[in-house]
């Protein structure tokens, strides 16, 4: 969950360690003979700022329950939660990737949480967020309490692994495959992690920000549907 901070004289200092980059013009484009009037626009891009208590509404209670359950499992709060973010009226909890599956179970099973549904996973690539370049954003919905929450997990490009939540939320099967295919996040424990959009032999992950734009030769070889008894199983 990223935020674009309005420009200030000391904008970079105001976001501190959360600062990613500063952009000028429309979409950061330079040297294009801009006639849109956006050439003087300046903006700072930053990872969401941590919130301070009280978070408001039911947010504090949810965070407290997660901390209580983590301590019952023998973890300290800092072993599980990196930071809590409240933006645009939404609660987002940044979770240590080693504890993602534990927190997912808390969300599903605790009677006071009861987040029965996952709404998939969105993958984001922040090349400037050194050591945390890949982000997995997992939204959940509680039918019981009519609430939404999100967990966010980070991983470095050099070790693009995070746990699959499919053992807890089977509906995340294909969303995780898509995040693997297009962003290169490897979901450990996934029952059948394979590409879902690109061909099996495709090199690279097309939605990463460092992926080449155009100029990639593609040979169309036609499409062949194999007999039913030889098709790949998709679980």
mmCIF file of C-alpha atoms in Angstrom:
data_model
loop_
_atom_site.group_PDB
_atom_site.id
_atom_site.type_symbol
_atom_site.label_atom_id
_atom_site.label_comp_id
_atom_site.label_asym_id
_atom_site.label_seq_id
_atom_site.Cartn_x
_atom_site.Cartn_y
_atom_site.Cartn_z
ATOM 1 C CA UNK A 1 0.000 0.000 0.000
ATOM 2 C CA UNK A 2 1.848 3.050 -1.169
ATOM 3 C CA UNK A 3 1.086 6.707 -0.716
ATOM 4 C CA UNK A 4 1.904 9.689 -2.908
ATOM 5 C CA UNK A 5 2.723 12.603 -0.646
ATOM 6 C CA UNK A 6 1.942 16.161 -1.722
ATOM 7 C CA UNK A 7 5.093 18.198 -2.403
ATOM 8 C CA UNK A 8 6.573 20.216 0.451
ATOM 9 C CA UNK A 9 9.799 22.197 0.811
ATOM 10 C CA UNK A 10 11.218 19.439 3.023
ATOM 11 C CA UNK A 11 9.164 16.593 1.567
ATOM 12 C CA UNK A 12 11.946 14.012 1.617
ATOM 13 C CA UNK A 13 12.804 14.781 5.219
ATOM 14 C CA UNK A 14 9.151 14.604 6.233
ATOM 15 C CA UNK A 15 8.823 10.959 5.182
ATOM 16 C CA UNK A 16 12.254 9.893 6.413
ATOM 17 C CA UNK A 17 13.115 6.241 5.901
ATOM 18 C CA UNK A 18 9.815 5.707 4.022
ATOM 19 C CA UNK A 19 10.982 7.905 1.130
ATOM 20 C CA UNK A 20 11.241 6.071 -2.194
ATOM 21 C CA UNK A 21 11.703 8.629 -4.913
ATOM 22 C CA UNK A 22 10.750 12.080 -6.151
ATOM 23 C CA UNK A 23 9.075 12.484 -9.543
ATOM 24 C CA UNK A 24 8.605 15.474 -11.790
ATOM 25 C CA UNK A 25 6.175 15.966 -14.653
ATOM 26 C CA UNK A 26 3.428 13.565 -15.700
ATOM 27 C CA UNK A 27 4.401 9.971 -14.783
ATOM 28 C CA UNK A 28 8.025 11.051 -14.394
ATOM 29 C CA UNK A 29 8.485 11.411 -18.179
ATOM 30 C CA UNK A 30 11.295 13.746 -19.233
ATOM 31 C CA UNK A 31 12.431 15.269 -22.528
ATOM 32 C CA UNK A 32 9.196 14.571 -24.394
ATOM 33 C CA UNK A 33 8.248 18.152 -25.283
ATOM 34 C CA UNK A 34 5.464 18.160 -22.712
ATOM 35 C CA UNK A 35 2.536 20.418 -23.667
ATOM 36 C CA UNK A 36 0.147 19.191 -20.960
ATOM 37 C CA UNK A 37 1.099 21.790 -18.363
ATOM 38 C CA UNK A 38 2.272 19.090 -15.936
ATOM 39 C CA UNK A 39 5.997 19.670 -16.508
ATOM 40 C CA UNK A 40 6.266 21.703 -13.303
ATOM 41 C CA UNK A 41 4.568 19.075 -11.157
ATOM 42 C CA UNK A 42 6.660 17.610 -8.333
ATOM 43 C CA UNK A 43 5.673 14.742 -6.079
ATOM 44 C CA UNK A 44 7.289 12.501 -3.484
ATOM 45 C CA UNK A 45 6.511 8.776 -3.502
ATOM 46 C CA UNK A 46 6.735 7.025 -0.144
ATOM 47 C CA UNK A 47 5.745 3.786 1.515
ATOM 48 C CA UNK A 48 2.854 4.353 3.883
ATOM 49 C CA UNK A 49 3.669 6.002 7.178
ATOM 50 C CA UNK A 50 3.097 3.962 10.376
ATOM 51 C CA UNK A 51 0.068 5.031 12.381
ATOM 52 C CA UNK A 52 0.040 5.753 16.101
ATOM 53 C CA UNK A 53 -2.539 4.681 18.645
ATOM 54 C CA UNK A 54 -5.414 5.062 18.935
ATOM 55 C CA UNK A 55 -5.954 3.818 15.392
ATOM 56 C CA UNK A 56 -9.694 4.469 15.663
ATOM 57 C CA UNK A 57 -12.888 2.414 15.625
ATOM 58 C CA UNK A 58 -12.407 -1.333 15.731
ATOM 59 C CA UNK A 59 -8.826 -1.153 14.420
ATOM 60 C CA UNK A 60 -7.214 -1.139 17.879
ATOM 61 C CA UNK A 61 -9.171 -4.194 19.012
ATOM 62 C CA UNK A 62 -8.159 -6.197 15.919
ATOM 63 C CA UNK A 63 -4.473 -5.367 16.342
ATOM 64 C CA UNK A 64 -4.667 -6.215 20.058
ATOM 65 C CA UNK A 65 -6.247 -9.602 19.312
ATOM 66 C CA UNK A 66 -3.512 -10.452 16.792
ATOM 67 C CA UNK A 67 -0.836 -9.483 19.334
ATOM 68 C CA UNK A 68 -2.559 -11.557 22.046
ATOM 69 C CA UNK A 69 -2.764 -14.627 19.783
ATOM 70 C CA UNK A 70 0.858 -14.197 18.698
ATOM 71 C CA UNK A 71 2.005 -14.068 22.333
ATOM 72 C CA UNK A 72 -0.018 -17.230 23.057
ATOM 73 C CA UNK A 73 2.026 -18.888 20.287
ATOM 74 C CA UNK A 74 5.253 -17.719 21.927
ATOM 75 C CA UNK A 75 6.025 -14.726 19.698
ATOM 76 C CA UNK A 76 6.751 -11.146 20.696
ATOM 77 C CA UNK A 77 4.793 -8.403 18.968
ATOM 78 C CA UNK A 78 7.913 -7.333 17.052
ATOM 79 C CA UNK A 79 8.339 -10.917 15.782
ATOM 80 C CA UNK A 80 5.013 -10.639 13.974
ATOM 81 C CA UNK A 81 4.056 -7.020 13.204
ATOM 82 C CA UNK A 82 6.415 -4.582 11.455
ATOM 83 C CA UNK A 83 4.050 -1.617 11.509
ATOM 84 C CA UNK A 84 0.387 -0.682 11.439
ATOM 85 C CA UNK A 85 -0.852 1.698 8.758
ATOM 86 C CA UNK A 86 -4.182 3.510 8.556
ATOM 87 C CA UNK A 87 -4.793 5.216 5.216
ATOM 88 C CA UNK A 88 -7.999 6.223 3.462
ATOM 89 C CA UNK A 89 -9.987 4.648 6.300
ATOM 90 C CA UNK A 90 -8.384 1.227 5.848
ATOM 91 C CA UNK A 91 -6.330 -0.829 8.293
ATOM 92 C CA UNK A 92 -3.186 -2.400 6.800
ATOM 93 C CA UNK A 93 -0.864 -4.472 8.965
ATOM 94 C CA UNK A 94 2.687 -5.026 7.711
ATOM 95 C CA UNK A 95 3.570 -8.558 8.847
ATOM 96 C CA UNK A 96 6.942 -10.329 8.971
ATOM 97 C CA UNK A 97 6.880 -12.783 6.102
ATOM 98 C CA UNK A 98 7.829 -15.686 8.391
ATOM 99 C CA UNK A 99 4.603 -15.125 10.355
ATOM 100 C CA UNK A 100 2.175 -14.501 7.475
ATOM 101 C CA UNK A 101 0.573 -17.941 7.676
ATOM 102 C CA UNK A 102 0.141 -17.643 11.446
ATOM 103 C CA UNK A 103 -1.609 -14.270 11.161
ATOM 104 C CA UNK A 104 -3.793 -15.579 8.321
ATOM 105 C CA UNK A 105 -4.962 -18.360 10.643
ATOM 106 C CA UNK A 106 -5.701 -15.833 13.383
ATOM 107 C CA UNK A 107 -7.826 -13.810 10.978
ATOM 108 C CA UNK A 108 -9.793 -16.846 9.848
ATOM 109 C CA UNK A 109 -10.240 -18.776 13.093
ATOM 110 C CA UNK A 110 -10.548 -16.345 15.999
ATOM 111 C CA UNK A 111 -14.187 -15.768 16.956
ATOM 112 C CA UNK A 112 -13.651 -12.024 17.356
ATOM 113 C CA UNK A 113 -11.922 -11.669 13.980
ATOM 114 C CA UNK A 114 -13.657 -14.080 11.609
ATOM 115 C CA UNK A 115 -12.256 -12.862 8.301
ATOM 116 C CA UNK A 116 -13.742 -15.700 6.293
ATOM 117 C CA UNK A 117 -12.771 -14.465 2.828
ATOM 118 C CA UNK A 118 -9.562 -13.544 1.104
ATOM 119 C CA UNK A 119 -9.813 -11.264 -1.914
ATOM 120 C CA UNK A 120 -6.601 -12.516 -3.528
ATOM 121 C CA UNK A 121 -3.154 -10.970 -3.477
ATOM 122 C CA UNK A 122 -1.749 -7.952 -5.306
ATOM 123 C CA UNK A 123 1.985 -7.811 -5.984
ATOM 124 C CA UNK A 124 3.900 -4.531 -6.226
ATOM 125 C CA UNK A 125 7.509 -3.863 -7.228
ATOM 126 C CA UNK A 126 9.372 -0.961 -5.608
ATOM 127 C CA UNK A 127 12.960 -1.017 -6.983
ATOM 128 C CA UNK A 128 13.953 1.868 -4.673
ATOM 129 C CA UNK A 129 12.814 0.065 -1.504
ATOM 130 C CA UNK A 130 16.156 -1.659 -1.044
ATOM 131 C CA UNK A 131 15.957 -5.073 0.562
ATOM 132 C CA UNK A 132 12.134 -4.916 0.414
ATOM 133 C CA UNK A 133 11.548 -4.510 -3.312
ATOM 134 C CA UNK A 134 8.634 -6.958 -3.640
ATOM 135 C CA UNK A 135 5.405 -6.386 -1.730
ATOM 136 C CA UNK A 136 2.480 -8.786 -1.374
ATOM 137 C CA UNK A 137 -0.821 -7.128 -0.435
ATOM 138 C CA UNK A 138 -3.465 -9.529 0.936
ATOM 139 C CA UNK A 139 -6.995 -8.084 1.537
ATOM 140 C CA UNK A 140 -9.512 -9.970 3.701
ATOM 141 C CA UNK A 141 -13.228 -9.559 4.345
ATOM 142 C CA UNK A 142 -15.261 -10.550 7.390
ATOM 143 C CA UNK A 143 -18.791 -11.570 6.473
ATOM 144 C CA UNK A 144 -19.600 -11.925 10.174
ATOM 145 C CA UNK A 145 -18.540 -8.398 11.131
ATOM 146 C CA UNK A 146 -18.769 -6.667 7.712
ATOM 147 C CA UNK A 147 -15.161 -5.455 7.897
ATOM 148 C CA UNK A 148 -12.141 -5.332 5.630
ATOM 149 C CA UNK A 149 -8.483 -5.555 6.563
ATOM 150 C CA UNK A 150 -5.254 -6.095 4.645
ATOM 151 C CA UNK A 151 -1.919 -7.710 5.419
ATOM 152 C CA UNK A 152 1.208 -6.559 3.590
ATOM 153 C CA UNK A 153 4.416 -8.586 3.361
ATOM 154 C CA UNK A 154 7.742 -7.654 1.785
ATOM 155 C CA UNK A 155 10.601 -9.664 0.309
ATOM 156 C CA UNK A 156 13.893 -8.726 -1.348
ATOM 157 C CA UNK A 157 14.457 -9.353 -5.047
ATOM 158 C CA UNK A 158 17.446 -11.516 -4.081
ATOM 159 C CA UNK A 159 15.154 -13.804 -2.036
ATOM 160 C CA UNK A 160 11.653 -13.385 -3.507
ATOM 161 C CA UNK A 161 9.950 -15.864 -1.184
ATOM 162 C CA UNK A 162 6.904 -15.506 1.045
ATOM 163 C CA UNK A 163 4.523 -18.140 2.421
ATOM 164 C CA UNK A 164 1.487 -19.202 0.448
ATOM 165 C CA UNK A 165 -1.775 -18.678 2.336
ATOM 166 C CA UNK A 166 -3.524 -21.345 0.224
ATOM 167 C CA UNK A 167 -3.335 -23.875 3.114
ATOM 168 C CA UNK A 168 -5.547 -21.460 5.099
ATOM 169 C CA UNK A 169 -7.449 -19.723 2.270
ATOM 170 C CA UNK A 170 -7.665 -22.114 -0.720
ATOM 171 C CA UNK A 171 -9.240 -19.361 -2.831
ATOM 172 C CA UNK A 172 -5.863 -17.626 -3.074
ATOM 173 C CA UNK A 173 -4.546 -20.385 -5.361
ATOM 174 C CA UNK A 174 -4.849 -18.601 -8.713
ATOM 175 C CA UNK A 175 -4.149 -15.052 -7.447
ATOM 176 C CA UNK A 176 -0.820 -16.303 -6.071
ATOM 177 C CA UNK A 177 -0.042 -17.990 -9.391
ATOM 178 C CA UNK A 178 -0.674 -14.693 -11.177
ATOM 179 C CA UNK A 179 1.576 -12.798 -8.729
ATOM 180 C CA UNK A 180 4.280 -15.412 -9.312
ATOM 181 C CA UNK A 181 3.869 -15.264 -13.075
ATOM 182 C CA UNK A 182 3.900 -11.493 -13.508
ATOM 183 C CA UNK A 183 5.995 -10.348 -10.509
ATOM 184 C CA UNK A 184 8.176 -13.336 -9.674
ATOM 185 C CA UNK A 185 7.136 -13.777 -6.041
ATOM 186 C CA UNK A 186 7.620 -17.414 -5.029
ATOM 187 C CA UNK A 187 4.875 -18.563 -2.666
ATOM 188 C CA UNK A 188 6.332 -21.347 -0.565
ATOM 189 C CA UNK A 189 3.851 -24.133 0.143
ATOM 190 C CA UNK A 190 1.625 -23.394 -2.863
ATOM 191 C CA UNK A 191 0.160 -26.682 -4.180
ATOM 192 C CA UNK A 192 0.918 -26.008 -7.848
ATOM 193 C CA UNK A 193 2.847 -22.801 -8.460
ATOM 194 C CA UNK A 194 3.040 -22.327 -12.232
ATOM 195 C CA UNK A 195 2.506 -19.518 -14.709
ATOM 196 C CA UNK A 196 -1.099 -18.547 -15.346
ATOM 197 C CA UNK A 197 -0.882 -15.888 -18.088
ATOM 198 C CA UNK A 198 2.506 -16.211 -19.782
ATOM 199 C CA UNK A 199 3.800 -19.333 -21.575
ATOM 200 C CA UNK A 200 5.604 -21.822 -19.355
ATOM 201 C CA UNK A 201 8.955 -21.087 -21.005
ATOM 202 C CA UNK A 202 8.649 -17.286 -20.759
ATOM 203 C CA UNK A 203 11.729 -15.560 -19.348
ATOM 204 C CA UNK A 204 11.189 -12.860 -16.730
ATOM 205 C CA UNK A 205 8.194 -11.307 -15.030
ATOM 206 C CA UNK A 206 6.492 -8.654 -17.202
ATOM 207 C CA UNK A 207 4.983 -6.432 -14.487
ATOM 208 C CA UNK A 208 8.224 -5.662 -12.692
ATOM 209 C CA UNK A 209 9.285 -2.076 -13.156
ATOM 210 C CA UNK A 210 12.688 -3.088 -14.514
ATOM 211 C CA UNK A 211 11.193 -5.324 -17.215
ATOM 212 C CA UNK A 212 12.098 -4.147 -20.751
ATOM 213 C CA UNK A 213 9.401 -2.159 -22.534
ATOM 214 C CA UNK A 214 8.853 -3.540 -26.024
ATOM 215 C CA UNK A 215 11.455 -4.899 -28.377
ATOM 216 C CA UNK A 216 10.889 -8.493 -27.242
ATOM 217 C CA UNK A 217 10.613 -10.841 -30.237
ATOM 218 C CA UNK A 218 7.600 -13.123 -29.944
ATOM 219 C CA UNK A 219 6.977 -15.991 -32.356
ATOM 220 C CA UNK A 220 3.347 -17.051 -32.688
ATOM 221 C CA UNK A 221 3.209 -20.788 -33.133
ATOM 222 C CA UNK A 222 -0.534 -21.259 -33.016
ATOM 223 C CA UNK A 223 -2.572 -22.902 -30.287
ATOM 224 C CA UNK A 224 -3.071 -26.623 -29.767
ATOM 225 C CA UNK A 225 -5.514 -28.057 -27.238
ATOM 226 C CA UNK A 226 -4.191 -31.370 -25.908
ATOM 227 C CA UNK A 227 -6.496 -34.333 -25.320
ATOM 228 C CA UNK A 228 -8.290 -34.226 -21.957
ATOM 229 C CA UNK A 229 -6.262 -37.082 -20.493
ATOM 230 C CA UNK A 230 -2.954 -35.260 -21.102
ATOM 231 C CA UNK A 231 -3.866 -31.734 -20.034
ATOM 232 C CA UNK A 232 -1.968 -30.212 -17.140
ATOM 233 C CA UNK A 233 -3.746 -30.442 -13.797
ATOM 234 C CA UNK A 234 -4.461 -27.099 -12.175
ATOM 235 C CA UNK A 235 -5.546 -28.363 -8.749
#
